[in-house]
Amino acid sequence: MDTIKLTIDNKEIEVEKGITILEAAQKVGVHIPTLCHMKLHDMGIENKPGGCRVCVVEVEGRRNLAPSCVTEASDGMTINTHSMRVINARRTVTELIISDHPFECLTCAKSGECELQDLAHDMGIREIHYEGEKSTYREDTSPAIIRDMDKCIMCRRCEMMCNEVQTVGVLSAINRGFNAVVAPAFEENLDHSVCTYCGQCVAVCPTGALTEVDHTPAVIRALSDPSKTVVVQTAPAVRAALGEEFGYEPGTLVTGKMAAALRRLGFDFIFDTDFAADLTIMEEGTELLDRLTRHLNGDKDVKLPILTSCCPAWVKFFEHQFPGMKDIPSSAKSPQQMFGSIAKSYFAEKQKVDRKDLVVVSIMPCVAKKYECSRDEFSVDGNPDVDYAITTRELAALIKLSNIEFKSLPEEDFDHPLGESTGAAVIFGTTGGVIEAAVRTAYELQTKKPLPKLDFDELRGMEGVREATIDFDGLPIRIGIAHGLGNARKLLEDIRDGKSHFHAIEIMSCPGGCIGGGGQPYHHSDSSVLKKRQMAIYKEDGAKKIRKSHENPYIAKLYEEFLGEPMSEKAHHLLHTSYFDRSTVFEQED
Amino acid sequence: MADSKMHILVCGGTGCRASQSEQIVGDLKAELENRNLENDVRVITTGCFGFCEKGPVVKVVPDNTFYTEVRPSDVVDIVNEHVVKGRPVKRLLYKNPKNDYSVTTTSNIDFYKKQIRIALRNCGFVDPENIDEYIARDGYEALGKCISEFSPEEVIATVKDSGLRGRGGGGFPTGLKWEITRNVENEQKYVVCNADEGDPGAFMDRSILEGDPHSVIEAMAICGYCIGADTGLVYIRAEYPLAINRLKTALAQSREYGLLGDDILGSGFNFDIEIRYGAGAFVCGEETALIHSMEGHRGEPTFKPPFPSVSGYMGKPTNVNNVETFANIPVIINKGAKWFSKIGTEKSKGTKVFALAGKVNNVGLIEVPMGITLREVIFDIGGGIRNGRKFKSVQTGGPSGGCLTDKDLDTPIDYDNLIAAGSMMGSGGMIVMDEDDCMVSISKFYLEFTLEESCGKCTPCRIGNKRLHEILNKITKGEGTEEDLERLNVLSNVIKDTSLCGLGQTSPNPVLSTIKNFYDEYKAHVTEGTCPAGQCKDLLKYEIIPDLCTGCTVCFRNCPVSAISGERKSPHYIDQSLCIKCGVCYDKCKFKAIRIA
Amino acid sequence: MSKKVKSLADLKKIKSDVQQKMKLREQGDHAEQIVQIKVAMATCGIASGAKEVMEFIIEELDFKGVDAVVTQTGCMGYCYAEPTIEVIVPGQDPVIYGFVSRDKAREIIEKHVIQGEMIDGIIPVTHKTIDDEEN
Ligand SMILES: Cc1cc2nc3c(=O)[nH]c(=O)nc-3n(C[C@H](O)[C@H](O)[C@H](O)COP(=O)(O)O)c2cc1C
Ligand code: SF4
Ligand code: SF4
Ligand code: SF4
Ligand code: SF4
Ligand code: SF4
Ligand code: FES
Ligand code: FES
């Protein structure tokens, strides 16, 4: 490895060649403030437009100040990160940003998590010397995301996420100069774009410019309405991240305390989306085996690979971008919607409540789930299967609002019947988990033999695209995994071009899967947070007594009492869906 | 056809007219008539000779005798001696200051022609739509020589030795850029010609493409040969339809002649050129923004390094040069590096084309050797300040150059001197201002342009310039404070110090240079609430000078808001709280009794 | 016949051919020598009416039966005096006129071209060419 020597704040250091001044400084414990820069280590995700200019430092011999996040460190450099000149420039730049920013911290959804607020605090900004006109924009509210561009600081993180990572291409910088802002083309609203509502823009926005639509007031209203039975489901990834909102280390599992908190919030039944995840595996796994068998028997019409369909952002993505392939994904609904469907039929019948008086709330790591539950096909006579989807962050806010001391809560259990789940369902929360769960079940259903080993390490990890071949007792099953829609696009293009050799592919929109969802506690560009959540998920799976979906006794009971068998007509009606061609949805308007 | 008669050409330019050239014309005509010579000798008034300093200037043709500092009293001698006896009037001949010899004819032109046309050598000379005329003027010979007789390294050495630096603003040594691009290994490389020309006052690139497109095509091919590229791209703003058409015609002709395409002149070298259109944003002239724009992305700059030479268009090594830079290349090859490097100063060789504009008499496109002084450009070539007003400032370098003063008039113009003086070469805009121009308004005006053109990517330029503009606006409205002057300074320096691209790094130059050079004027705005140049409308005060006022009541009757009062035949008075500063009274008063304070 | 130039020698031949032709035009060995008029047709010139002036000159020369070539060229740099034209009478130094209106153009043809007399409005050439700078 080539190394270089340089001096940072009078410290001589030797570092590898090719790294930036910012990275070199971090190595010697010098903290240079940044704002636009964002790097998710080991995930190939980096935003470095070099635009905010907060990170400037003085390099001896250089005419102007150097943005440390994009300037490569070179041999013999002498760098001062806090000379008068630097501090004056950095403060001035920060003041300029604030001078074009609404002073709304007290009522801002991002307050306390806002990186601009932190910066102002750390730099001790007490006065803005350059007050003037502020740029203002129309607020844009979509089913899932609110864009308040008055608060945009043009860091371009969202744009990078949407274009480079997700390849959706909705957000880009428009206008020039003082009016420059990030927006959908022609400053349209998000709901008039091909936005998938993956929420990755929200996950990285340093300010309150991009936030999720707040559904907590509606949930509070439902909870305080005595005529309603309110049930709640919590997605697998939530329990691995919620603790962060209450000061726990990332990766701390808070499943029991979460159930306790939900109970104290007044939900009538504390259920688990994991139950529905097991159900999903039954349906999707069966569908996989069905397609596979037909394929092996020489049926030319059967479509392979089969693609998972539990991520609503991914569904919307292919509906817009690959409508010609809409019969390839599994027709199984996502766990959230399966849960809603079963809750408002099977469970409502059991409880003898009218579906209209049963309110289903889901706690999701996800922003797109808000959109998903509002899709027309997921309602009966105008009554949605899932009434409200709130994010992990919104749940934390509800708990805080209700004066619940989270840390001192006891560990409690979910309720029955829709609260029981297996380890297979838990791992839905991470990339690779859905397919691993499916393999566990499909293998045993196909081979009629017990799996020798439940942990499929070959399917785990953080690589953007992974593949593995699983030996189904002599039958090699080729599995592909992609997280992040850009990675999904690559696999899809291969399928379209007839180059794909996979039998089944798992796709999750968010980098890392739902643990990195747009509704999770902010990771603030620290990718280790995602890895810790992932580890927590596998830990929970490992600790479960039952780890295969088809062994979930309540699932077996559900089929016995209500659905018949997987892919039965009733199951089809309640648990499957179909997809739409959205490629031209917005074209008629121009 | 009649024989060519004797003509006496008298300069009728503004400078010479100010020193009685009109009378000389009259006297000459009268004297000739006296001697019945009016049919044999014609007296002609001409435009400026570019030698105003020594005016009035008189030239006699066909023998091309050149007289300077001619007085009306010299007329008799000119007619007597020169016209009648055929003997030049010695004492009126120009003396070469170097050796004190009298110079008789304009064939020894060195002494007054301050311009040298290299980049513009064919502009106004050849028919730009006829490749043959270009070829007749040595066209494509440089390319021919390069590809059949020299190695790329040899050509690069010539360009390096010539000392040519980029004319697009940065002044980077052209040969060195070519060498760097050559040395980056890659199968595919590109030559890009930057014809974006965003500086609103500049039009030399347009003129070159309109007047001599082949010189740019030839130079791009030479560059392609040197760096190892087979594709050239001209990025030109779509608002230049004539230049685009001429370029298209020229491209078609060179292809037809095989001077573009495969195996040019049997050398095995392939090269062709495509045109890309820009939407006309100033910042798209910045090379990284230009490349992004050509790639179909938003035209905004990215951090350098990587420089285009290493990673440019489509990530390939790309050599970006300006139109004028290219136009110099064929001459350098044909005439040699030595010939070229003799012209100019130590570190800036050759010539620079300027678009001379503003309050000078002879606005236009000029090409002058590096090292010429601003005084020569403004007063000789430019013919001095219009309407006999006083010179105040000259702004070079386009919207983000600095405003220089009479202190700088004798500075030799080159890249480094201009920067040292607080301005820059830029692409060659040169705007002259006179005493009627308010420097606060001028810097506000330039900032307005930058505000429009900033891409908005980086904070200091996006918000900082906006704030600068707001502060200047305050000052021109009379609402500024001394603190604001301090703020302007601090903020300007931070913007320069922290902006991402050249636009932001230079945008405060007009502010900084005017604060430095015209501090008193700023001060007057904030402390006294007056605009010394009388330009800031909000600070104007129309006052009646009682001693001159006759009480004619014209002003009283014409004031649209009845702000004027007074008895007939006694001095009138303007109520400042009512006055809307329309200036009607000032225009109407026949007794010059109203002044602007 | 293809117009392709195949070598440097080929190019030089074209050059001398064209130069020969242009010389002929300028110095003409036949009695009726040909006058050449160049009109500066860049954006600035066209904006101030160069195109109309050029058309007028062609018509007027035709009308007066003067054998002359009228060509367009690029910007001469005298933007303060557009439209500008250059009149080249064989055997004489070229002369540039500025502010050439139709009337002015008529006068130039009448006086300068036909009678060999210069008229007011000449713009002295204030620059050196690359050949002047030979030394
Ligand atoms: C804001 C900005 C605008 C620019 N505009 C132009 C332009 O219009 N034309 C140009 O040739 N160069 C322009 N440049 C300079 C180019 O970035 C680049 O340096 C130049 O094209 C290189 O060619 P040269 O070395 O031949 O000058 C601009 C630079 C900046 C920072
Ligand atoms: S985005 Fe941040 S700085 Fe802006 S109002 Fe919200 S909390 Fe305050
Ligand atoms: S939610 Fe996802 S697809 Fe929509 S704008 Fe944000 S990043 Fe792009
Ligand atoms: S919306 Fe947020 S992430 Fe996007 S550019 Fe603005 S501040 Fe950055
Ligand atoms: S990966 Fe999970 S969190 Fe992300 S959009 Fe899909 S379902 Fe939502
Ligand atoms: S300095 Fe101005 S033009 Fe340049 S990148 Fe920054 S905002 Fe854009
Ligand atoms: S963090 Fe480096 S420029 Fe924004
Ligand atoms: S030389 Fe006479 S005015 Fe310029």
Short mmCIF file of C-alpha atoms in Angstrom, two decimals, chain C residues 8-133:
data_model
loop_
_atom_site.label_atom_id
_atom_site.label_comp_id
_atom_site.label_asym_id
_atom_site.label_seq_id
_atom_site.Cartn_x
_atom_site.Cartn_y
_atom_site.Cartn_z
CA LEU C 8 0.14 18.04 -48.38
CA ALA C 9 1.54 18.57 -51.88
CA ASP C 10 -1.99 18.38 -53.21
CA LEU C 11 -3.06 21.02 -50.72
CA LYS C 12 -0.23 23.31 -51.72
CA LYS C 13 -1.26 22.95 -55.33
CA ILE C 14 -4.81 23.98 -54.54
CA LYS C 15 -3.44 26.90 -52.62
CA SER C 16 -1.35 28.19 -55.50
CA ASP C 17 -4.23 27.65 -57.92
CA VAL C 18 -6.57 29.66 -55.76
CA GLN C 19 -3.98 32.35 -55.16
CA GLN C 20 -3.45 32.55 -58.90
CA LYS C 21 -7.14 32.96 -59.47
CA MET C 22 -7.40 35.63 -56.82
CA LYS C 23 -4.44 37.48 -58.23
CA LEU C 24 -6.08 37.43 -61.60
CA ARG C 25 -9.10 38.92 -60.03
CA GLU C 26 -7.11 41.63 -58.34
CA GLN C 27 -4.63 42.53 -61.02
CA GLY C 28 -6.46 41.37 -64.08
CA ASP C 29 -4.57 41.27 -67.33
CA HIS C 30 -7.55 42.38 -69.33
CA ALA C 31 -8.39 46.01 -69.68
CA GLU C 32 -11.48 45.93 -67.55
CA GLN C 33 -10.01 45.34 -64.11
CA ILE C 34 -12.20 43.84 -61.49
CA VAL C 35 -13.07 45.67 -58.33
CA GLN C 36 -13.70 43.63 -55.22
CA ILE C 37 -16.05 44.66 -52.43
CA LYS C 38 -16.16 42.77 -49.16
CA VAL C 39 -19.04 43.21 -46.81
CA ALA C 40 -18.52 42.39 -43.13
CA MET C 41 -21.27 39.93 -42.45
CA ALA C 42 -20.96 38.89 -38.87
CA THR C 43 -23.80 39.08 -36.38
CA CYS C 44 -22.99 42.70 -35.54
CA GLY C 45 -22.88 43.72 -39.20
CA ILE C 46 -26.04 41.89 -40.13
CA ALA C 47 -27.82 43.43 -37.17
CA SER C 48 -27.04 46.88 -38.51
CA GLY C 49 -28.17 46.06 -42.01
CA ALA C 50 -25.13 44.62 -43.78
CA LYS C 51 -27.23 42.13 -45.63
CA GLU C 52 -29.47 44.77 -47.21
CA VAL C 53 -26.43 46.85 -48.07
CA MET C 54 -24.77 43.89 -49.72
CA GLU C 55 -27.84 43.21 -51.80
CA PHE C 56 -28.05 46.84 -52.75
CA ILE C 57 -24.40 46.96 -53.79
CA ILE C 58 -24.82 43.95 -56.01
CA GLU C 59 -27.88 45.49 -57.67
CA GLU C 60 -26.30 48.89 -58.02
CA LEU C 61 -23.10 47.53 -59.55
CA ASP C 62 -25.19 45.53 -61.93
CA PHE C 63 -27.29 48.54 -62.76
CA LYS C 64 -24.24 50.69 -63.37
CA GLY C 65 -22.63 47.93 -65.39
CA VAL C 66 -19.57 47.74 -63.18
CA ASP C 67 -17.75 44.45 -63.28
CA ALA C 68 -17.04 43.73 -59.64
CA VAL C 69 -17.14 40.85 -57.21
CA VAL C 70 -18.99 41.28 -53.98
CA THR C 71 -18.15 38.81 -51.23
CA GLN C 72 -19.04 38.44 -47.62
CA THR C 73 -16.53 38.20 -44.86
CA GLY C 74 -16.36 38.14 -41.08
CA CYS C 75 -16.22 40.92 -38.52
CA MET C 76 -13.64 43.59 -39.25
CA GLY C 77 -13.68 44.74 -35.65
CA TYR C 78 -15.08 48.21 -36.21
CA CYS C 79 -18.31 47.52 -34.46
CA TYR C 80 -18.91 51.17 -33.73
CA ALA C 81 -19.18 51.79 -37.47
CA GLU C 82 -21.25 48.92 -38.80
CA PRO C 83 -22.07 48.16 -41.53
CA THR C 84 -18.54 48.19 -42.82
CA ILE C 85 -17.30 47.31 -46.28
CA GLU C 86 -13.90 47.06 -47.86
CA VAL C 87 -13.32 48.32 -51.38
CA ILE C 88 -10.38 46.89 -53.26
CA VAL C 89 -9.55 48.65 -56.48
CA PRO C 90 -6.82 46.83 -58.37
CA GLY C 91 -3.45 48.45 -57.91
CA GLN C 92 -4.53 50.46 -54.89
CA ASP C 93 -4.54 49.88 -51.16
CA PRO C 94 -7.83 48.47 -49.95
CA VAL C 95 -10.08 51.05 -48.34
CA ILE C 96 -12.62 50.39 -45.59
CA TYR C 97 -15.75 52.45 -45.17
CA GLY C 98 -17.90 52.52 -42.10
CA PHE C 99 -21.58 53.38 -41.53
CA VAL C 100 -22.42 52.27 -45.03
CA SER C 101 -26.05 53.01 -45.69
CA ARG C 102 -27.66 52.62 -49.12
CA ASP C 103 -26.92 56.23 -49.91
CA LYS C 104 -23.37 55.85 -48.78
CA ALA C 105 -23.03 52.70 -50.83
CA ARG C 106 -24.36 54.49 -53.91
CA GLU C 107 -21.85 57.27 -53.36
CA ILE C 108 -18.99 54.81 -52.87
CA ILE C 109 -19.81 53.08 -56.13
CA GLU C 110 -20.29 56.32 -57.96
CA LYS C 111 -17.22 58.12 -56.66
CA HIS C 112 -14.76 55.55 -55.42
CA VAL C 113 -15.35 52.61 -57.67
CA ILE C 114 -16.15 54.41 -60.86
CA GLN C 115 -14.26 57.67 -60.54
CA GLY C 116 -11.44 56.51 -58.32
CA GLU C 117 -12.09 59.20 -55.75
CA MET C 118 -12.24 58.43 -52.09
CA ILE C 119 -15.06 59.86 -50.05
CA ASP C 120 -15.65 60.69 -46.41
CA GLY C 121 -16.14 57.90 -43.95
CA ILE C 122 -12.97 55.92 -44.48
CA ILE C 123 -11.91 53.83 -41.55
CA PRO C 124 -8.15 53.63 -41.39
CA VAL C 125 -6.82 50.12 -40.85
CA THR C 126 -5.46 50.23 -37.36
CA HIS C 127 -3.93 46.83 -37.10
CA LYS C 128 -0.97 44.92 -38.34
CA THR C 129 -1.41 41.61 -40.04
CA ILE C 130 0.64 38.53 -39.38
CA ASP C 131 2.62 39.31 -42.47
CA ASP C 132 3.43 42.82 -41.31
CA GLU C 133 4.76 41.28 -38.17
#
